[in-house]
Short mmCIF file of C-alpha atoms in Angstrom, two decimals:
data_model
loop_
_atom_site.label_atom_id
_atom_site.label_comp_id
_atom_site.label_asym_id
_atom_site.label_seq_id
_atom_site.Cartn_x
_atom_site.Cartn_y
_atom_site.Cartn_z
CA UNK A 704 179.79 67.14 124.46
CA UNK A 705 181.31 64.22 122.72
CA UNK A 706 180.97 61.92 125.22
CA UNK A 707 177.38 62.88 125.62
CA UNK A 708 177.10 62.55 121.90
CA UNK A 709 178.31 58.65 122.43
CA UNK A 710 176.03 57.94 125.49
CA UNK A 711 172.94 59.12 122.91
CA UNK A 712 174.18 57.36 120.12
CA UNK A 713 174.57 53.90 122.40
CA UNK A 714 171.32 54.14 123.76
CA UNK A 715 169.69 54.50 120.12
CA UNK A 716 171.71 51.93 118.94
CA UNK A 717 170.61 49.53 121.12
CA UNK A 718 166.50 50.67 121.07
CA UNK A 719 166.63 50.59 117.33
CA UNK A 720 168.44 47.44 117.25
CA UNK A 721 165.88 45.60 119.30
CA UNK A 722 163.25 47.17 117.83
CA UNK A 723 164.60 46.00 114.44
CA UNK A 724 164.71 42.67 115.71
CA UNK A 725 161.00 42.63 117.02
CA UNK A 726 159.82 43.64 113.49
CA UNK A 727 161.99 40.60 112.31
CA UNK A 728 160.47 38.51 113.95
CA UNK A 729 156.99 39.73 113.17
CA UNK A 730 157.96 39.64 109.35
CA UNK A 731 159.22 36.13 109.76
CA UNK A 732 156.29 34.67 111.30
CA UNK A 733 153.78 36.20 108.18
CA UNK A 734 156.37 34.67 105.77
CA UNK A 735 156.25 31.28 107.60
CA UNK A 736 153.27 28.89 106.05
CA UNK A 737 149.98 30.38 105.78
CA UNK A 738 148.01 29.77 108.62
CA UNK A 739 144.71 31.54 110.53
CA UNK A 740 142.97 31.48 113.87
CA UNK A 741 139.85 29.81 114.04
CA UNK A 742 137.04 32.20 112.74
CA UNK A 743 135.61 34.72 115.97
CA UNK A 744 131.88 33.68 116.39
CA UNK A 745 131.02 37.11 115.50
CA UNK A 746 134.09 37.43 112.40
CA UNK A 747 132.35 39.67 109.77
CA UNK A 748 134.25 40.80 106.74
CA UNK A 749 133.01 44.49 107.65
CA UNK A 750 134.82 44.36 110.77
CA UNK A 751 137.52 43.41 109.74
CA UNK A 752 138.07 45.91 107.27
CA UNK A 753 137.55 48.40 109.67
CA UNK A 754 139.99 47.36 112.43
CA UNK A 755 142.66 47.29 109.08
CA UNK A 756 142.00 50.62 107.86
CA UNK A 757 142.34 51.63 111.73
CA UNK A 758 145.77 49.76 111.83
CA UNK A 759 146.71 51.18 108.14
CA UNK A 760 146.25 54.71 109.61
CA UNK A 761 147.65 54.75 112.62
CA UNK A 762 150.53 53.16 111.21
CA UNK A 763 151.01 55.54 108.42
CA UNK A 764 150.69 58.59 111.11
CA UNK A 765 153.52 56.80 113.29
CA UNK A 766 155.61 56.28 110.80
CA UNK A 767 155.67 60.15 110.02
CA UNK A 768 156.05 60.83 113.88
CA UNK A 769 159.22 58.22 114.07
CA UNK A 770 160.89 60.28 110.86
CA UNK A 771 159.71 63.33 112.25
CA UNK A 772 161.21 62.99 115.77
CA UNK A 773 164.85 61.85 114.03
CA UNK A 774 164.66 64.54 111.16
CA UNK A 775 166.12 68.06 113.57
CA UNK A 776 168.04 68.02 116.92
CA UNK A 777 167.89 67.65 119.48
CA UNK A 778 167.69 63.64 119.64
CA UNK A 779 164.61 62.17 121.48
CA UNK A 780 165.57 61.16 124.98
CA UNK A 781 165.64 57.36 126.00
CA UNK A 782 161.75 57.42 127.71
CA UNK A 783 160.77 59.20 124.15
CA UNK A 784 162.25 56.92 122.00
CA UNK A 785 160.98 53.71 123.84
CA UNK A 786 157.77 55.27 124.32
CA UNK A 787 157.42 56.00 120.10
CA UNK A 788 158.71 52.19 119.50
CA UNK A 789 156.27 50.33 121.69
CA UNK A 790 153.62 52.48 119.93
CA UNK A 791 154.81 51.40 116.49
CA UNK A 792 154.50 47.94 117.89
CA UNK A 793 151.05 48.20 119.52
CA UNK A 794 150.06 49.80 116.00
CA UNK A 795 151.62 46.45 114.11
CA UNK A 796 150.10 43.90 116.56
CA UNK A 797 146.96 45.38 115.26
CA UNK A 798 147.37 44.88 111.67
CA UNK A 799 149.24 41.73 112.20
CA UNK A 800 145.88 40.45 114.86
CA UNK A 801 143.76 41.79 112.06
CA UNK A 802 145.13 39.24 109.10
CA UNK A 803 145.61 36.45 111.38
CA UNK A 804 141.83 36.92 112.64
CA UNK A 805 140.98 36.70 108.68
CA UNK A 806 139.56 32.62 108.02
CA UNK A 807 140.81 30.66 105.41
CA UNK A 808 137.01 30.33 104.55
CA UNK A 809 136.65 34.08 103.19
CA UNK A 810 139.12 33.15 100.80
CA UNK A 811 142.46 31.51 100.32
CA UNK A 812 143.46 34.51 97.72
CA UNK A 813 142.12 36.93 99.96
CA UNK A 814 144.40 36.23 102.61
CA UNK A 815 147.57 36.10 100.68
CA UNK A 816 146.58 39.26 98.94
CA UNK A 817 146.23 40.64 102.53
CA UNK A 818 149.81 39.28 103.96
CA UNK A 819 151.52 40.39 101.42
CA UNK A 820 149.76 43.85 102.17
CA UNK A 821 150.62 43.25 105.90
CA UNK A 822 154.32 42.57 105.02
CA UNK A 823 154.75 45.03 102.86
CA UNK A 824 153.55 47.61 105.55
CA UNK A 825 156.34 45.63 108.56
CA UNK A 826 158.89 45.68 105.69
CA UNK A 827 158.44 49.78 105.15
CA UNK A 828 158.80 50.43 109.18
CA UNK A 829 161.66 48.22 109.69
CA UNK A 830 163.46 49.59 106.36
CA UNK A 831 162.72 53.07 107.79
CA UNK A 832 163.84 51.87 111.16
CA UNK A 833 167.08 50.66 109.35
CA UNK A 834 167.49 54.09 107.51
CA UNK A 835 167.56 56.19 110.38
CA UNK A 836 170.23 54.29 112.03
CA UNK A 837 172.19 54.05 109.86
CA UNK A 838 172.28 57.61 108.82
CA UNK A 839 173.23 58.06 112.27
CA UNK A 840 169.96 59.75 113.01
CA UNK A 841 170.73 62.90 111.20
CA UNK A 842 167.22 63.34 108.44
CA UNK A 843 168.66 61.94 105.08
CA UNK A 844 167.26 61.74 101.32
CA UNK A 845 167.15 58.09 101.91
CA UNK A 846 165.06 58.62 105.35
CA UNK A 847 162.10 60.49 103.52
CA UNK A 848 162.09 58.17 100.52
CA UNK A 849 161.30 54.75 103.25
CA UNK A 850 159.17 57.12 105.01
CA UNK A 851 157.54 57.51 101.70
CA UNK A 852 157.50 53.85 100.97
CA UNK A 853 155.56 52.94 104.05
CA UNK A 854 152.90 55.81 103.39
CA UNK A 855 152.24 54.01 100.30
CA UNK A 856 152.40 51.00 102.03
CA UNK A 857 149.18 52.16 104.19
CA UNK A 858 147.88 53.53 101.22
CA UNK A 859 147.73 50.53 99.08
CA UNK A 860 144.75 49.96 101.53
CA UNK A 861 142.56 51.22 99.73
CA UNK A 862 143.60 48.88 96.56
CA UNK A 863 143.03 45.65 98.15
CA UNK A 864 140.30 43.10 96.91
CA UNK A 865 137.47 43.58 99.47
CA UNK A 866 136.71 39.74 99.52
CA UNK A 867 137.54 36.35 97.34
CA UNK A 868 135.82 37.16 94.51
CA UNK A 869 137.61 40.42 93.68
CA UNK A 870 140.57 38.55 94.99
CA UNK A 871 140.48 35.79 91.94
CA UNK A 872 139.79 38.40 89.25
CA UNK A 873 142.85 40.47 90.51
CA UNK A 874 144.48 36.98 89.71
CA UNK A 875 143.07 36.57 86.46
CA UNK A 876 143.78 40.20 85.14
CA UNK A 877 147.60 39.67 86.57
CA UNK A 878 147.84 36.84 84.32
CA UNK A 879 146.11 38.50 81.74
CA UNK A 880 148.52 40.89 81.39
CA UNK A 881 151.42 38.56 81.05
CA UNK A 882 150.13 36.31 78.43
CA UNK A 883 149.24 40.00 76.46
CA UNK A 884 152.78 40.80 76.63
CA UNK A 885 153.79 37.00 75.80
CA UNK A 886 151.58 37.00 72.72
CA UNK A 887 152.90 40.51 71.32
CA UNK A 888 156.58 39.10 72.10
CA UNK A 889 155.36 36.11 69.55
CA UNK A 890 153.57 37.97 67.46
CA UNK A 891 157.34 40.38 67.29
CA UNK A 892 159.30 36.98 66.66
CA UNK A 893 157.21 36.13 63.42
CA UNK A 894 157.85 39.94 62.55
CA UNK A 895 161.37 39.56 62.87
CA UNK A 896 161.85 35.90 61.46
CA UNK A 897 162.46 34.19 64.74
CA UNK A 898 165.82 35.90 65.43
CA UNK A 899 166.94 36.47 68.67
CA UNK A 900 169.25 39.13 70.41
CA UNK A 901 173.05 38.49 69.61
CA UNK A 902 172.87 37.62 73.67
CA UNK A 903 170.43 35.26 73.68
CA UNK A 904 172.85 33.81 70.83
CA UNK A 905 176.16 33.59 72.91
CA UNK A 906 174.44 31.73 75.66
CA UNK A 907 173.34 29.23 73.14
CA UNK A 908 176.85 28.64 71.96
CA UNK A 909 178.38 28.55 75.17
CA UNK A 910 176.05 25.89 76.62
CA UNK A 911 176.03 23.90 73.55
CA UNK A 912 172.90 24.13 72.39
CA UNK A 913 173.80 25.12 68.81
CA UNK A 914 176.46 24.60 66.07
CA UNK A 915 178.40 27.79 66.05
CA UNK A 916 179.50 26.24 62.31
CA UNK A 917 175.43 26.69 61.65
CA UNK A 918 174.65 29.77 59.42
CA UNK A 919 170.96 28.88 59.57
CA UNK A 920 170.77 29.07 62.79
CA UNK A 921 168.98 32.40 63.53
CA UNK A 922 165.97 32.11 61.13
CA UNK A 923 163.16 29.70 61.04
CA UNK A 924 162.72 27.03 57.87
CA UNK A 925 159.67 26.82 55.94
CA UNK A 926 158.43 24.29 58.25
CA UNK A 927 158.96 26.54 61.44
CA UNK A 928 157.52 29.22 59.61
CA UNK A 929 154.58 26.93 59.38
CA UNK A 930 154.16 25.79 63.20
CA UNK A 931 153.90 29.19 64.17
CA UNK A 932 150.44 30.40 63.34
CA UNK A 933 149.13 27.80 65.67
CA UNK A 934 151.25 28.61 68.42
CA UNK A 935 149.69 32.21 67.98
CA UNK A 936 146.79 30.85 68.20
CA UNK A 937 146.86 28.82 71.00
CA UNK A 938 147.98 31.88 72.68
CA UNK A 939 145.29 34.16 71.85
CA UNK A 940 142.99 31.20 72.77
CA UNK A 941 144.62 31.49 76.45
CA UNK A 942 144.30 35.08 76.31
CA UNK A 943 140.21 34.91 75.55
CA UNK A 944 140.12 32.21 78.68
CA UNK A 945 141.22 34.51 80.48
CA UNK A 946 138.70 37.01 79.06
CA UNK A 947 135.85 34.81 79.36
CA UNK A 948 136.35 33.25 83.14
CA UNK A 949 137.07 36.99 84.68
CA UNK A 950 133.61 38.01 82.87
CA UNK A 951 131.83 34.99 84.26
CA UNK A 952 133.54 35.52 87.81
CA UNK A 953 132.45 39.26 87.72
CA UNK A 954 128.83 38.53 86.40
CA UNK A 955 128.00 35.23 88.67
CA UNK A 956 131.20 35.08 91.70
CA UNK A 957 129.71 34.60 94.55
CA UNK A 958 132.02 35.31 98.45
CA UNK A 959 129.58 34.64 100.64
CA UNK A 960 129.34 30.78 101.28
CA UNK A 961 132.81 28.30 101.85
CA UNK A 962 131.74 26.00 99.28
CA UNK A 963 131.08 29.13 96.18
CA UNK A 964 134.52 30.57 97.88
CA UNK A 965 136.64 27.31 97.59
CA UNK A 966 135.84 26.81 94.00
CA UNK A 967 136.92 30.19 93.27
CA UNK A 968 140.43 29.84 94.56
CA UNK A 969 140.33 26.35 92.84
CA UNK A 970 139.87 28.60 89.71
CA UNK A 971 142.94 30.54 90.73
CA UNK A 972 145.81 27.97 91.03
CA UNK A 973 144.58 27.08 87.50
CA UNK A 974 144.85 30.44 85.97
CA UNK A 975 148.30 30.64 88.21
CA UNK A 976 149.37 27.77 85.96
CA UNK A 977 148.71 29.53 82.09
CA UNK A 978 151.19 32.17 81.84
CA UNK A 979 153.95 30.27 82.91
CA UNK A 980 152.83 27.51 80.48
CA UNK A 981 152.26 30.29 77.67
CA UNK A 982 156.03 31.72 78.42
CA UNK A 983 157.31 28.31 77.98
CA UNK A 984 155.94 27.97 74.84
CA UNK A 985 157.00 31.60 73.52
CA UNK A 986 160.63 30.73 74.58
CA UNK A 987 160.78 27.87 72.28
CA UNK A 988 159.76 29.45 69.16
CA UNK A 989 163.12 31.41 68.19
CA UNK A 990 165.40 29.65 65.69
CA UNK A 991 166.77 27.31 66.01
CA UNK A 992 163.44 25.71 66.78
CA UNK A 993 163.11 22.61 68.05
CA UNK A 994 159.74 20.91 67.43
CA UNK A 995 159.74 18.41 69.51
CA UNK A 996 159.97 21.21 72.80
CA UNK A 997 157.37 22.69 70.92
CA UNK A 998 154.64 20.25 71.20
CA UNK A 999 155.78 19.23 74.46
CA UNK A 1000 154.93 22.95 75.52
CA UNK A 1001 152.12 22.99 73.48
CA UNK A 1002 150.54 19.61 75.13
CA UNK A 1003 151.25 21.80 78.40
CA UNK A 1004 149.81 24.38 77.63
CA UNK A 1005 146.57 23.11 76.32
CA UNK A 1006 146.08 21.20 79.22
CA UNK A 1007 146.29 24.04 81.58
CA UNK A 1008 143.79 25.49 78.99
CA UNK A 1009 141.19 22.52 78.95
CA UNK A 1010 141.54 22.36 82.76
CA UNK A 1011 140.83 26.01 83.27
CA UNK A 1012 137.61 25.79 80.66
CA UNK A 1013 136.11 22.26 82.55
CA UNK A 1014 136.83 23.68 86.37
CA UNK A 1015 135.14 26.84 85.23
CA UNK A 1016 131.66 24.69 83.98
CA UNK A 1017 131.65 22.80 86.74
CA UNK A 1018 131.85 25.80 89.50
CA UNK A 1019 128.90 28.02 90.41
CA UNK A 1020 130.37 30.98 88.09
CA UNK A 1021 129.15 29.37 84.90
CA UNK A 1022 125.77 29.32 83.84
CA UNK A 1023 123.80 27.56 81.31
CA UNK A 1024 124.12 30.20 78.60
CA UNK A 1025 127.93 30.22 79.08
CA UNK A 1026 127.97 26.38 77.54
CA UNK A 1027 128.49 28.23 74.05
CA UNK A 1028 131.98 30.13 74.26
CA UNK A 1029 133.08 27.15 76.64
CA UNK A 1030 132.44 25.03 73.57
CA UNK A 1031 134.07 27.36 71.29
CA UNK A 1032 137.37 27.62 73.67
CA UNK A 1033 137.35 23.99 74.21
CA UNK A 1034 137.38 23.51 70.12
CA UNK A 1035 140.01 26.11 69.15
CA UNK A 1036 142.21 25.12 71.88
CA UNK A 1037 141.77 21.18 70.57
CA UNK A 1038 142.30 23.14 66.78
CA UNK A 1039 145.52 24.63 67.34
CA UNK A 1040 147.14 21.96 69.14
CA UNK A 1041 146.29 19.18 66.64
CA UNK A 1042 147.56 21.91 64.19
CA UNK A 1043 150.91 22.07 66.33
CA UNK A 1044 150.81 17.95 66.57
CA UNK A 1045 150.61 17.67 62.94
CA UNK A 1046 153.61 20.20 61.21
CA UNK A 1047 155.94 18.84 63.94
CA UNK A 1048 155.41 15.14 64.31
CA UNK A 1049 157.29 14.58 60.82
CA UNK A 1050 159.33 17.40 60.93
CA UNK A 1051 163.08 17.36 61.92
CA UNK A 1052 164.57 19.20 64.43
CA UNK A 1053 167.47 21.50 64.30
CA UNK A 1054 170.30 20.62 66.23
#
C-alpha cells in the first residue's frame, strides 16, 4: 500500500508540476509588455464580452471540479488527472485568446484593466494548483480559501469597465479616493500642529535629517502655520479636478471612434500623475518643514493640475458650457500656488 501510495504521489507530482509550469508561462507572457493582435475584421466589443464571460465561467466551474476531485479519496488516476489539466488549459487559452484579441484601439485602459483581470484569474488556478500539492493532495483550509480566491477571480467579471470610457472614470475615481484620504491626512496635520508619529521621528534622526539637539522640531512656526492653508487648498483644488473631469467624461465620453478613445487614455496618464504629486506634497508639510521642498512640490503639483484642466478643454469631453469651472480651476490652482510662492520665498528653512 505504501509503495502504491509513492507511485500516486510521483505521478501527481510530476502532472502538477508541469502543469504549474504551463500556467507560468502563460502568466509571464501577460506580464511581459502590453501588446495585441491586429483587430479581427469582424472584432466587436459585444463579442468579446461574451467569449470572456464564457471563459470566466467555465473557468470558475473547473476550478471547483480540480478542488473537488483532490478534496476525498480515492486520488484521481493518471488519465483523470491529465484529462482535468488540459481542460483547465483549454479553458485559459480562451480567456488568455480573448484579451489578446482585444485592440489597443478600444482602449489602452481597457486592456490593462482586462489583463490584470486575466492575471488575476491564471494567478488563482496556479495558486490553487500550488495548494493542493503541497498539502499533499489531502482537502486543506488553505485549498478552499484559493479555490475561493479564483471564484472571485471569475466573479470580478462582472465589475469590469465594459469599454474605455468607463475604463478612465474607474481611473479617475481610484485617484479620487487617494487624494480624499491625502487631504484629510493634511487637514489631521494642521489639527495636530504638524507633529508626526515618534517613528516617523527616529527615522529623521537616524538619517540626519534633523538636529536631535532641536526642541522645535516637531511643531510648525508661525510662518509654517501660514503656508499651510494654501497647501489645503491646492489640494481640495485637485480633488474638484477630479470631480469635474469624471462628470464631463460621464456626461460627453465617447468609446466608439480611435481618435475620441485615444484622448481619453491621454486624460488618464494625467490623472495617474495627481495623487502621487498630491502625496508628495502632504509628506512635506510635518515639522520640521522645509519650504523650499514645499514649493518645489507645490510647482509639481500645479502643473499636473494645469495639465489635467488644458488636456481636458482640448478633448471631445469638454463642451462649451464647461469653459466656466475650467476657468475657475485654472484660477484657484494659479491662487494657491502664488500663495505657496509668496510665504516661502523669504522664509527660512529649518534644518
Amino acid at each position: 500500500m505504501a509503495n502504491k501510495t509513492a507511485l500516486e504521489f510521483q505521478y501527481l507530482d510530476e502532472l502538477f508540476e508541469s502543469f504549474i509550469e504551463n500556467l507560468q508561462l502563460v502568466i509571464d507572457k501577460l506580464k511581459e509588455e502590453d501588446s495585441s493582435r491586429n483587430a479581427a475584421p469582424d472584432f466587436t466589443l459585444i463579442d468579446f464580452w461574451s467569449k470572456l464571460e464564457t471563459g470566466y465561467k467555465s473557468m470558475s466551474a473547473e476550478a471547483s471540479k480540480f478542488s473537488l476531485w483532490f478534496s476525498k479519496p480515492p486520488l484521481p488516476k493518471r488519465e483523470e488527472c491529465e484529462s482535468l489539466m488540459e481542460s483547465v488549459q483549454r479553458v485559459s487559452l480562451v480567456i488568455v485568446s480573448a484579451y489578446y484579441g482585444l485592440p489597443k484601439e478600444h482602449g489602452v485602459r481597457l486592456r490593462k484593466y482586462v489583463r490584470r483581470s486575466v492575471l488575476d484569474v491564471i494567478d488563482g488556478v496556479q495558486t490553487l494548483a500550488k495548494r493542493i500539492k503541497d498539502e499533499r493532495y489531502q482537502c486543506s483550509q488553505g485549498q478552499l480559501q484559493s479555490t475561493g480566491t479564483v471564484w472571485e477571480a471569475c466573479d470580478e467579471f462582472t465589475s469590469l469597465p465594459k469599454n474605455n470610457c468607463e475604463a478612465i472614470l474607474q481611473v479617475i475615481k481610484n485617484s479620487s479616493e487617494l487624494v480624499k484620504d491625502a487631504l484629510q491626512e493634511l487637514q489631521e496635520a494642521q489639527e495636530t500642529g504638524g507633529e508626526r508619529d515618534t517613528g516617523w521621528d527616529d527615522i529623521d534622526e537616524v538619517l540626519g535629517r534633523v538636529d536631535i539637539n532641536d526642541t522645535n522640531r516637531n511643531t510648525w512656526s508661525e510662518g509654517d502655520k501660514a503656508v499651510l492653508p494654501p497647501c489645503i487648498g491646492l489640494v481640495k483644488a485637485a480633488r474638484s479636478c477630479l470631480k469635474k473631469v469624471s462628470t464631463a467624461v460621464k456626461s460627453n465620453g465617447q468609446w466608439e471612434d480611435a481618435h475620441s478613445i485615444a484622448q481619453l487614455d491621454d486624460l488618464a496618464d494625467i490623472v495617474d500623475e495627481v495623487s502621487p504629486s498630491v502625496d508628495e506634497l502632504v509628506s512635506c508639510v510635518y515639522a520640521p518643514m522645509r519650504h523650499s521642498v514645499i514649493r518645489t512640490n507645490a510647482n509639481q503639483l500645479s502643473g499636473v493640475l494645469l495639465h489635467l484642466l488644458g488636456r481636458c478643454k482640448a478633448t471631445h469631453v469638454c463642451k462649451q458650457e464647461d469653459t466656466t469651472w475650467l476657468n475657475f480651476l485654472d484660477q484657484a490652482v494659479h491662487h494657491n500656488l502664488e500663495k505657496i510662492k509668496n510665504l516661502t520665498t523669504n522664509e527660512q528653512d529649518t534644518s
